[in-house]
Coordinates of C-alpha atoms and ligand atoms in Angstrom, one line a residue:
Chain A
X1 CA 81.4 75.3 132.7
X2 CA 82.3 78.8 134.1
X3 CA 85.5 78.6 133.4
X4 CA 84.9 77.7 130.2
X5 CA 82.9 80.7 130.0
X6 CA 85.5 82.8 131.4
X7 CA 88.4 81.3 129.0
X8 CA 86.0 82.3 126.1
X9 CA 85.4 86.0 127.7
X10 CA 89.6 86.5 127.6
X11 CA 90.0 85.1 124.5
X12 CA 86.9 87.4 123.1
X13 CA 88.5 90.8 124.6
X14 CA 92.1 90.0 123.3
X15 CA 90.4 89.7 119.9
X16 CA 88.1 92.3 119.8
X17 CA 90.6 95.1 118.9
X18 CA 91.1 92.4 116.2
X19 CA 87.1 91.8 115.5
X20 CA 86.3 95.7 116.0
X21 CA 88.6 96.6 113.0
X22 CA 87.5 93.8 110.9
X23 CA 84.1 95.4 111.6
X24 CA 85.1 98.8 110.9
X25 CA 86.9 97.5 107.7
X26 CA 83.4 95.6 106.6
X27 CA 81.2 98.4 107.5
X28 CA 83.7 100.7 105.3
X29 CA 83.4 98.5 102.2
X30 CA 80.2 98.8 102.5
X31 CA 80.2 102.5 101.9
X32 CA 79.7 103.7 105.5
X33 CA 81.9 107.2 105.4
X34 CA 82.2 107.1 108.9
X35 CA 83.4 103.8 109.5
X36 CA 86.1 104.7 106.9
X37 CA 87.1 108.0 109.0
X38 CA 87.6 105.9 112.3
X39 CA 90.1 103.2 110.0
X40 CA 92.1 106.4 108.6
X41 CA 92.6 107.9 112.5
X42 CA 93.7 104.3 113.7
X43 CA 96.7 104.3 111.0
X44 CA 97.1 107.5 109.8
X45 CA 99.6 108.8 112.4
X46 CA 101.6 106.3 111.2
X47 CA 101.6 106.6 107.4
X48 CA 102.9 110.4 107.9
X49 CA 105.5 109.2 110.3
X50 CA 106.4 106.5 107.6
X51 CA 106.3 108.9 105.2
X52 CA 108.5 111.7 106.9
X53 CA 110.7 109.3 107.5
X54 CA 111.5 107.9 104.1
X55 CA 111.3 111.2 102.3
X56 CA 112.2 113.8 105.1
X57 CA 110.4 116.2 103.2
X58 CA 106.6 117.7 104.7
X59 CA 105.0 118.3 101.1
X60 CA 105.8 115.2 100.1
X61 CA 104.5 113.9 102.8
X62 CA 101.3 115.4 102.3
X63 CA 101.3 113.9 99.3
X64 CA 101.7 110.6 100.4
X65 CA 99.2 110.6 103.5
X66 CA 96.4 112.1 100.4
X67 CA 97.5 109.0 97.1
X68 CA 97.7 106.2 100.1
X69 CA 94.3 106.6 101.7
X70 CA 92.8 107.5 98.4
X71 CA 94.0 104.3 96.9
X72 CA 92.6 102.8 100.2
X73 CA 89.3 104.1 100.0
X74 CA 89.3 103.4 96.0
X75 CA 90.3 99.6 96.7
X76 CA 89.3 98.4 100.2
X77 CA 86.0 96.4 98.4
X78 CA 89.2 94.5 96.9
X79 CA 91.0 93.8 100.4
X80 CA 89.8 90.0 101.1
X81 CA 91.5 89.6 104.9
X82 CA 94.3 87.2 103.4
X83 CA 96.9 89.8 105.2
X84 CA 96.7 92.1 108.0
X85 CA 94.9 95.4 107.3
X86 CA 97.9 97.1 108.7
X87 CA 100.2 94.9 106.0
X88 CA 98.0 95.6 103.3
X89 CA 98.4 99.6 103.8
X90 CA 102.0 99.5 104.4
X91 CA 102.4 97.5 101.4
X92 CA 100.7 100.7 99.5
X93 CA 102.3 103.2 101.0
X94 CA 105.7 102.1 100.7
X95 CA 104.9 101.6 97.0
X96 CA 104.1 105.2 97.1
X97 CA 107.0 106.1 98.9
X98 CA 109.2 104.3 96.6
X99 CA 107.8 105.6 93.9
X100 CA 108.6 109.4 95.1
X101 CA 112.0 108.6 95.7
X102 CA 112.5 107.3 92.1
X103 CA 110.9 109.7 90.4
X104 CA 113.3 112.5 93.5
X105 CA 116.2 110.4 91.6
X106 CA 115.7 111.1 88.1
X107 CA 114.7 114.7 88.9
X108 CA 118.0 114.6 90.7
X109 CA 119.9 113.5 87.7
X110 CA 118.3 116.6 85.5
X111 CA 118.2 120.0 88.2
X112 CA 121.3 121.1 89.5
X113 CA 122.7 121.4 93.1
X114 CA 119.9 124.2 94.1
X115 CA 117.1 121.9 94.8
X116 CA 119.5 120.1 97.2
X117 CA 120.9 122.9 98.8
X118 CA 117.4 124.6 99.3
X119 CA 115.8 120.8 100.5
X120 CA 119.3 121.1 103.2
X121 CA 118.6 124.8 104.7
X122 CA 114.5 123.7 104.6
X123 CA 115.7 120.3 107.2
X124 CA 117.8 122.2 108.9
X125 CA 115.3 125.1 110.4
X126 CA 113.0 122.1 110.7
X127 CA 116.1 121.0 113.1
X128 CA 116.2 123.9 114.8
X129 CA 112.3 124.1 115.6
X130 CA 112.4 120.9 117.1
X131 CA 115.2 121.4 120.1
X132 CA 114.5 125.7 121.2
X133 CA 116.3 124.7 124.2
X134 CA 119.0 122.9 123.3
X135 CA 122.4 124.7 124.0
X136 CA 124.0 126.1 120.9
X137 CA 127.0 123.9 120.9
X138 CA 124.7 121.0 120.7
X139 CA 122.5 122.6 118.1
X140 CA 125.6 123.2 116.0
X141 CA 126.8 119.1 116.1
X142 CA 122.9 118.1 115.7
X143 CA 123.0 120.6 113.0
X144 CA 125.5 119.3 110.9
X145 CA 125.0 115.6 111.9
X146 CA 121.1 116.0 110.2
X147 CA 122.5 117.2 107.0
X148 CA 125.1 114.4 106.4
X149 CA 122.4 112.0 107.3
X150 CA 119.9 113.2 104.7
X151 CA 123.2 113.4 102.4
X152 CA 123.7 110.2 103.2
X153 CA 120.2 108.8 102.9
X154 CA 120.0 110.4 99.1
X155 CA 122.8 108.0 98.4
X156 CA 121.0 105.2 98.8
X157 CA 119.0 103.8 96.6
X158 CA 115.3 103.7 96.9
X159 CA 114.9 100.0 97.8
X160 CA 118.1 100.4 100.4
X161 CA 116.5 103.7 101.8
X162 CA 113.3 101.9 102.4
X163 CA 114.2 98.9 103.8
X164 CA 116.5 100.8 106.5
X165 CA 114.1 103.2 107.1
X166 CA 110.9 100.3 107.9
X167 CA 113.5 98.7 109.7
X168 CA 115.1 101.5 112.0
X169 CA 112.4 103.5 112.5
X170 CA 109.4 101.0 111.9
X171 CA 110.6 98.6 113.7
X172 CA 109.1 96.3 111.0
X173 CA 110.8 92.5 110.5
X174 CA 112.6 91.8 107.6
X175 CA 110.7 89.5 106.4
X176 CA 107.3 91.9 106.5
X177 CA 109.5 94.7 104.6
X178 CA 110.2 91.7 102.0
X179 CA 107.0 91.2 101.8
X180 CA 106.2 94.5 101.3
X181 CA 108.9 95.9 98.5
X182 CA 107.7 92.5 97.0
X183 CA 111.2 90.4 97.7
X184 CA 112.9 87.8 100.1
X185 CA 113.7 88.0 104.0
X186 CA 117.4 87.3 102.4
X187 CA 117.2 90.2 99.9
X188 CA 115.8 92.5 102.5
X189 CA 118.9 91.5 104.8
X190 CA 121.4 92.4 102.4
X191 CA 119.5 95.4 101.5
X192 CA 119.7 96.5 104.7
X193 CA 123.5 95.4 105.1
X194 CA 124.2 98.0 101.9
X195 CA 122.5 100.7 103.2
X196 CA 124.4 101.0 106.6
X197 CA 127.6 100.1 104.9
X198 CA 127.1 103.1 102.8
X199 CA 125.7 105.4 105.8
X200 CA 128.2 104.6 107.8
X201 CA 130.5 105.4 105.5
X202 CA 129.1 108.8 104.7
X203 CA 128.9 109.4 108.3
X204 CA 132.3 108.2 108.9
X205 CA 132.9 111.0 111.1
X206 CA 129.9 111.2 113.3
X207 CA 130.2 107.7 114.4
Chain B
X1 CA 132.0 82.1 111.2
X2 CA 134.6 84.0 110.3
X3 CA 135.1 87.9 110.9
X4 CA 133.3 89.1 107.4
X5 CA 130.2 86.4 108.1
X6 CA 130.1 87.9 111.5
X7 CA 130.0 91.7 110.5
X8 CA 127.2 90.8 107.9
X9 CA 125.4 89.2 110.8
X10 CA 125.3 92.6 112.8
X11 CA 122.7 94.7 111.1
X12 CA 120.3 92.3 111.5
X13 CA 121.9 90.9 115.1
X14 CA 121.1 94.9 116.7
X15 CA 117.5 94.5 115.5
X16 CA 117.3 90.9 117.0
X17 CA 116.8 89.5 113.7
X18 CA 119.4 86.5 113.8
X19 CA 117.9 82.6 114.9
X20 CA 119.2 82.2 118.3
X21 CA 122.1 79.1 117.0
X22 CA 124.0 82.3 114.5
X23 CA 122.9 84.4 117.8
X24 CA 125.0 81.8 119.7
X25 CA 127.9 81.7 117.6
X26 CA 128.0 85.3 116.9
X27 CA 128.0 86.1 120.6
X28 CA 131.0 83.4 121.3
X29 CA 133.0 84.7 117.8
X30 CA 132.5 88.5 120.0
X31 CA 134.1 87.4 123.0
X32 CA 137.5 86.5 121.1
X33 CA 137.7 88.9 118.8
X34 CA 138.4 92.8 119.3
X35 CA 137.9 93.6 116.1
X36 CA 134.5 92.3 116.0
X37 CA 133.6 93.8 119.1
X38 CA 134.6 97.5 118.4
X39 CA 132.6 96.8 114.9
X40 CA 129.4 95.6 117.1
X41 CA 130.0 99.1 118.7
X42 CA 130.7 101.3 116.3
X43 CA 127.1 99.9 114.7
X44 CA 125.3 100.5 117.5
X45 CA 126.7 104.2 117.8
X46 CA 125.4 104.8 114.0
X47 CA 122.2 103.3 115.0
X48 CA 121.9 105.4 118.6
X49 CA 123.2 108.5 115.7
X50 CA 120.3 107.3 113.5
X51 CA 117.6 107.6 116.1
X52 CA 118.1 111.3 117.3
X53 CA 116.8 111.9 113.3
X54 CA 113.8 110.6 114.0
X55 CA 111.0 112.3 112.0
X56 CA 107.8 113.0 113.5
X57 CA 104.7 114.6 112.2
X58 CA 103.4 117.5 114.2
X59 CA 99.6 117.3 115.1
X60 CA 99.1 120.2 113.2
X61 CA 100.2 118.8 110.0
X62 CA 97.9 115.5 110.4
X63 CA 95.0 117.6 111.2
X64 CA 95.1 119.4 107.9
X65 CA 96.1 116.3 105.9
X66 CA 92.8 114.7 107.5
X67 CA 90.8 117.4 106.4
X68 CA 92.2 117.6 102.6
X69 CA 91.9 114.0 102.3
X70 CA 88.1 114.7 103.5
X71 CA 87.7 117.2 100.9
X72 CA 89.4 115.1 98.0
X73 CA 87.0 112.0 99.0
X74 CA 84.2 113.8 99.0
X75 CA 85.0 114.1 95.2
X76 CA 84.9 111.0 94.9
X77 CA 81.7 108.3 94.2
X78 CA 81.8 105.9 96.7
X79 CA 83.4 102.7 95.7
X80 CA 80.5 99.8 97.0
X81 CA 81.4 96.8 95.8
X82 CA 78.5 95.3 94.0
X83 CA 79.2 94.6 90.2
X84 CA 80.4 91.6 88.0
X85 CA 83.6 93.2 88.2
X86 CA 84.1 92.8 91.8
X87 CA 82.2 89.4 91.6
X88 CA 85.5 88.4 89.3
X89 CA 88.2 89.8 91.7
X90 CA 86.7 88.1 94.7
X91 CA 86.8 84.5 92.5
X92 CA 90.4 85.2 91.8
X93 CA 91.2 86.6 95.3
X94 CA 89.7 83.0 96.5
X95 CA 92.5 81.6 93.9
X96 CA 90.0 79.8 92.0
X97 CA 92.7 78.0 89.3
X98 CA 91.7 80.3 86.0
X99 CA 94.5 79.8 82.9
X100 CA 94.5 81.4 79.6
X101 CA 96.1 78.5 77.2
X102 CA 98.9 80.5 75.1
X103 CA 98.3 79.7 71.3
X104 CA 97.7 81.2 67.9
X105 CA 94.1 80.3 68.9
X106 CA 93.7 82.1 72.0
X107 CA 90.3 80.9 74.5
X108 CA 89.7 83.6 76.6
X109 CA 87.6 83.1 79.8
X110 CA 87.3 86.4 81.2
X111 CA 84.0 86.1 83.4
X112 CA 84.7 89.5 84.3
X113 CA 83.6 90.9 81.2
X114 CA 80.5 89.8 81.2
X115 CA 79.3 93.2 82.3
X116 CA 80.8 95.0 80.0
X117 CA 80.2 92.4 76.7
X118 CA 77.2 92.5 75.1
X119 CA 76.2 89.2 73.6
X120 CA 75.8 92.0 70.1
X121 CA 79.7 92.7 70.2
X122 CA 80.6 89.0 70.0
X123 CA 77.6 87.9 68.0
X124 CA 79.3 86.4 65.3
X125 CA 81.4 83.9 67.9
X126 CA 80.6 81.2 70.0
X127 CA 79.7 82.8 73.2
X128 CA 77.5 81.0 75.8
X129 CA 76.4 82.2 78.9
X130 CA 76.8 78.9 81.1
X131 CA 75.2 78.3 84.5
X132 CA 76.1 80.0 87.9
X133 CA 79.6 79.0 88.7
X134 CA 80.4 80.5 91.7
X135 CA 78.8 81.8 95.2
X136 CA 79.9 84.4 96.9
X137 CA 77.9 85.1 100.0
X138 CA 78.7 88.9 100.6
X139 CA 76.6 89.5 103.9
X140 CA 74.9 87.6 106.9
X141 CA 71.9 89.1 108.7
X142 CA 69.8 87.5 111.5
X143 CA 67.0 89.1 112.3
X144 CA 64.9 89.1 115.8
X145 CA 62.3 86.9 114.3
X146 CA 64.6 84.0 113.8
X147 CA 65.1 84.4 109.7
X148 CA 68.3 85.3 108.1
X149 CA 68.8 87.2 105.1
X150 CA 71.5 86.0 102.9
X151 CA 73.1 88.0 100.3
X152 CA 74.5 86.5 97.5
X153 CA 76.6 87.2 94.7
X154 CA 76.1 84.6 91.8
X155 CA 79.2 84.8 88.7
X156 CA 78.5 83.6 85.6
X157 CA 82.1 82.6 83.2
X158 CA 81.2 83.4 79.5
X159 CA 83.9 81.5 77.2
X160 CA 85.0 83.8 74.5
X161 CA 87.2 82.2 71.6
X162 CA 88.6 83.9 68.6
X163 CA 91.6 84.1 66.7
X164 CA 94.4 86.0 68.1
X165 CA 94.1 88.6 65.5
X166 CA 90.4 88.9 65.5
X167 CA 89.9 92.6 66.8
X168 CA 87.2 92.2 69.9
X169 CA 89.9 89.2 71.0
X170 CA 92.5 91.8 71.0
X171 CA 90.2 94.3 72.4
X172 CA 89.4 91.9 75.2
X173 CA 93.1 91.8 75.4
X174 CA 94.2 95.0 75.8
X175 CA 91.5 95.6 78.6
X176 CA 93.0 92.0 80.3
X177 CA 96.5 93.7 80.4
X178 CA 95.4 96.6 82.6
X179 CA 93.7 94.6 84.7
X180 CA 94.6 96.4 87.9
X181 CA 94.3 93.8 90.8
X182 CA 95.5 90.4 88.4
X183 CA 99.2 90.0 87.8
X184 CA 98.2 86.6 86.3
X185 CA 95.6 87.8 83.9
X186 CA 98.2 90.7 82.8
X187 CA 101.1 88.6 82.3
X188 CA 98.9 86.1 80.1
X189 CA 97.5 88.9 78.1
X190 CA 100.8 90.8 77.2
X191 CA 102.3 87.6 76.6
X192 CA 99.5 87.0 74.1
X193 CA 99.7 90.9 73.0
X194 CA 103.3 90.6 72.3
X195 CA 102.4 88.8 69.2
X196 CA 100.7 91.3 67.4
X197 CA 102.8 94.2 67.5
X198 CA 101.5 95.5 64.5
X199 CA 98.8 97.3 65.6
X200 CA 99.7 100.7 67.4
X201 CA 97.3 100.4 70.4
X202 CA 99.2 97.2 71.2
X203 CA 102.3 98.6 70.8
X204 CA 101.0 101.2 73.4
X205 CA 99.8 99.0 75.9
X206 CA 103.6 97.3 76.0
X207 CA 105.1 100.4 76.4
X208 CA 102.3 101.3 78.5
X209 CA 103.0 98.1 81.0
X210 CA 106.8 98.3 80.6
X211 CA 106.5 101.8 82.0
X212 CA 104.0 101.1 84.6
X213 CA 103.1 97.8 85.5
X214 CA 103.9 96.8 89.2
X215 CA 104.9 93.2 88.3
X216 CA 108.3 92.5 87.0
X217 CA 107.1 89.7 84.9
X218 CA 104.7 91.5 82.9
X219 CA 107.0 94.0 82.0
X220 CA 109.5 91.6 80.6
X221 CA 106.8 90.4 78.4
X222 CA 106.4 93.4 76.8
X223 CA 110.5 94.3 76.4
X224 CA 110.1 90.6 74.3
X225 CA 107.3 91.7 72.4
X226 CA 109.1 95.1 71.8
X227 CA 111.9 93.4 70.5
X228 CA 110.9 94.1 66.7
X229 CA 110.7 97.7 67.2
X230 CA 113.4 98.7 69.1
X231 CA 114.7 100.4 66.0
X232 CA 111.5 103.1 67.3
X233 CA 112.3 106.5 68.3
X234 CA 110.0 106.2 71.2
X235 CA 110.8 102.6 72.4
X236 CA 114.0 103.6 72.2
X237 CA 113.2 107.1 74.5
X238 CA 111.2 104.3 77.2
X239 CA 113.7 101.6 76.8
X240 CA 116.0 104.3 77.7
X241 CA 113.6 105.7 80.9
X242 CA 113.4 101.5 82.0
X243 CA 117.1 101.5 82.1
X244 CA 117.3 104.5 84.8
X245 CA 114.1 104.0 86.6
X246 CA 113.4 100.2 86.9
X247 CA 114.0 98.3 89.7
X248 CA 114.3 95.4 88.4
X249 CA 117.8 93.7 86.9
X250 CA 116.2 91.5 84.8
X251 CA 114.3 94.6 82.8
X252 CA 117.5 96.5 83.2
X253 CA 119.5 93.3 81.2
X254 CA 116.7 93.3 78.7
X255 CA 115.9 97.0 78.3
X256 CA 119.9 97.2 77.4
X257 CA 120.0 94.3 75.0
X258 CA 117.6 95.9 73.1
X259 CA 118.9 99.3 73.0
X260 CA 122.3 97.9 71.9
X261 CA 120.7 96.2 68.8
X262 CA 120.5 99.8 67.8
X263 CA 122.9 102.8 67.5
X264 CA 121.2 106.1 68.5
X265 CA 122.8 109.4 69.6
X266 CA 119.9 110.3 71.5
X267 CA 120.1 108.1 73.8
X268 CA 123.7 109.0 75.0
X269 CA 122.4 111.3 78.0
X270 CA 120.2 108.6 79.4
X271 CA 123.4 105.6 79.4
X272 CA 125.4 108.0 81.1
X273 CA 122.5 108.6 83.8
X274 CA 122.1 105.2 84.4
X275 CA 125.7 104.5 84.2
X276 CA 125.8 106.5 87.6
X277 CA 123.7 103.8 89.5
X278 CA 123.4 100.8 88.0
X279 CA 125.1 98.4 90.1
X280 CA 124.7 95.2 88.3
X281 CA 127.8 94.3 86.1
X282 CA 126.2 93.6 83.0
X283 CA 124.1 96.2 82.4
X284 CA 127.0 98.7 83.5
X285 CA 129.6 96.8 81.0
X286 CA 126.6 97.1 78.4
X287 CA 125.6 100.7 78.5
X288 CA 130.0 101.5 78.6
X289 CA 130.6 99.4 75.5
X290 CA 127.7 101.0 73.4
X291 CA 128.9 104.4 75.0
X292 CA 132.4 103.5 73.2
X293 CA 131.3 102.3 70.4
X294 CA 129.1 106.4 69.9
X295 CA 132.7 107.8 71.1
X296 CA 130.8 109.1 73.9
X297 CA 132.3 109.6 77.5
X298 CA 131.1 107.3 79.9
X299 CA 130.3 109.9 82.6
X300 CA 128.4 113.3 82.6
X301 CA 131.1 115.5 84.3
Ligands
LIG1 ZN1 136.0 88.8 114.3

């Protein structure tokens, strides 16, 4: 009987990270502000990192973080548990995401170079903020290495860019990203295959 | 597997996403082949290259996101789940099976609208309000004394017929295709839409849902009900924007057949655009021959 007892006490405190967010997630559809607060600082580091990552750009960004917990907090009454909470925001904000880049891409195809060029010097000072200790030599190479990888990333395609990205710096499955971009494991693959075909490519002489 | 099988293999073979048997086979293939091998580490020096670019947000910048987003949702009535509305989206999200037949006599069951159809609007059809068809028990709460309060949601389905060209149909209609959260009820209701082109505001709502809807489907319904008017200075201007923007091929093949039913100078800018990334063959062969046939050069510079 104890040990039954004791079973039930492990299995209750492996869940209850689990159970507590379901709570948080219940207590939020029900209107409680608060409870919504404590679900935004759970995931939200994670958005803006998402978000960095697939648009390397801080205002966008912003932007990001502000439409994808807005469209949470509009729609959470509508999120049923059939997926992970954590599935179920991803899914949104690499929706949003995507949606920036398309919109980057046909505002790319009407401005000139000088919006590229000024996005480049912007990264690169960014760069440079990041290492202050790094010997100059070093800075140069990291330098020119992080613009030829943006370069390289604007040649994807939105759907290639993503799919590396949530896989390389996510760490998401294939099969999730699918899921999420609203395709199959196998497309995602071959997504993925495409994009660092193309990087590497761009970055022939880096790597 | 053979050395191009193998290379495709390792993307997904550095993230550990291969079944252990092509794991197995790839790994054997690597030990006889050099050429392989120096790919598998050329790979994984992009990929070590790749992760010194990691982005990450300084604390700073989450701390004043947090607070705008404070800010903007304070603007913002809280959202509390507690009309017809969201009575409907929780029976669909439980997949209750809900069809609209496709015909010229269209039977629409939109329980949804209940709240927002007053038995005066479609007085002179037959609307019935039947009994409660659906529970949906929203909250649980024991109390110390050994009672518990149950709170339930009961949905009542109104059936609405009409002909398809009877205007509180179509009005029913046009509100069905923006239905946010149901790709079902959208596709069903453009495809029904599509019919009666006639009228402007549906003409608007295909565009509208070619432009925006999230669901591929949908928006290749309303290319097909587009079809008569693709002679249309502005379906021709969004047919032109779907052929640049949309993900999807199967938009991209139809957006194209329509705009070659059609010769239009306008449009020239927009075919070379999307001439510099489409990547399917048909499309690209499609947007170069109606390019030749306006004597216009098939790329901008
Ligand atoms: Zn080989």
């Amino acid at each position: 009987m104890l040990e039954a007892v004791e079973v039930l006490s492990a299995r209750m405190a492996q869940t209850e990270s689990q159970t507590d967010e379901a709570g948080l997630i219940r207590a939020a559809q029900k209107g409680d502000q608060d409870a919504f607060e404590r679900l935004v600082r759970s995931y939200d580091h994670s958005v803006l990192r998402v978000a960095m990552n697939l648009l390397r750009s801080p205002d966008e960004a912003r932007d990001v973080y502000q439409e994808a917990f807005l469209k949470v907090y509009r729609n959470l009454h509508t999120f049923r548990f059939d997926c992970s909470f954590h599935t179920w925001l991803y899914r949104i904000v690499t929706n949003i995401c995507l949606d920036h880049l398309r919109r980057r891409k046909v505002r790319r195809e009407e401005s000139t170079v000088v919006e590229t060029s000024e996005g480049v010097v912007d990264r690169m000072s960014q760069l440079e903020e990041g290492a202050p200790h790094a010997d100059p030599e070093r800075q140069m190479w990291n330098r020119q290495l992080g613009g030829k990888i943006d370069q390289a990333l604007e040649s994807l395609t939105p759907r290639e860019r993503a799919v590396f990205e949530l896989r390389h710096y996510e760490g998401l499955r294939l099969r999730a990203i699918g899921e999420m971009i609203g395709t199959t494991e196998e497309a995602a693959k071959n997504c993925l295959f495409r994009a660092t075909q193309k990087m590497r490519a761009s970055l022939e002489a880096f790597v | 597997m053979n050395c191009n099988e193998v290379v495709r293999e390792i993307p997904p073979y550095c993230y550990g996403e291969v079944s252990p048997a092509i794991e197995e086979t790839l790994e054997a293939h690597l030990a006889d082949c050099p050429a392989c091998t120096r790919e598998l580490a050329k790979h994984r020096k992009f990929l070590t290259r790749m992760d010194e670019r990691a982005e990450m947000p300084d604390t700073g910048m989450l701390a004043s996101c947090r607070t705008d987003l404070r800010t903007a949702i304070s603007r913002v009535p809280a959202p509390v789940a507690t009309n017809w509305l969201e009575s409907f989206r929780n029976l669909w999200q439980l997949n209750i099976p809900f069809r609209v037949p496709v015909g010229a006599m269209a039977l629409v069951a939109l329980g949804f609208f209940a709240a927002r159809v007053t038995p005066e609007r479609f007085g002179g059809m037959k609307a019935g309000l039947s009994e409660p068809m659906f529970s949906n028990v929203r909250s649980v709460e024991p109390d110390a004394s050994g009672q518990v309060r149950i709170s339930v949601d009961e949905v009542h389905r109104r059936m609405v017929s009409g002909a398809l060209g009877d205007a509180n149909i179509q009005q029913l209609l046009l509100e069905a295709a923006r239905e946010e959260n149901n790709p079902g009820v959208r596709v069903e209701s453009i495809g029904l839409l599509k019919n009666n082109v006639d009228s402007e505001e549906v003409r608007n709502a295909l565009l509208d849902a070619l432009t925006r809807d999230q669901n591929p489907g949908v928006r290749l319904k309303a290319l097909e009900g587009l079809r008569p008017y693709a002679g249309n200075k502005d379906v021709r201007k969004t047919l032109a924007s779907v052929l640049v923007k949309d993900e999807n091929a199967g938009v991209r093949v139809q957006a194209i057949d329509l705009l070659t039913t059609h010769r239009d100078d306008s449009i020239v800018g927009a075919l070379q655009n999307a001439l510099q990334y489409e990547d399917n063959t048909y499309v690209r062969a499609q947007c170069e021959r109606l390019l030749a046939e306006m004597k216009a050069s098939v790329g901008t510079y």
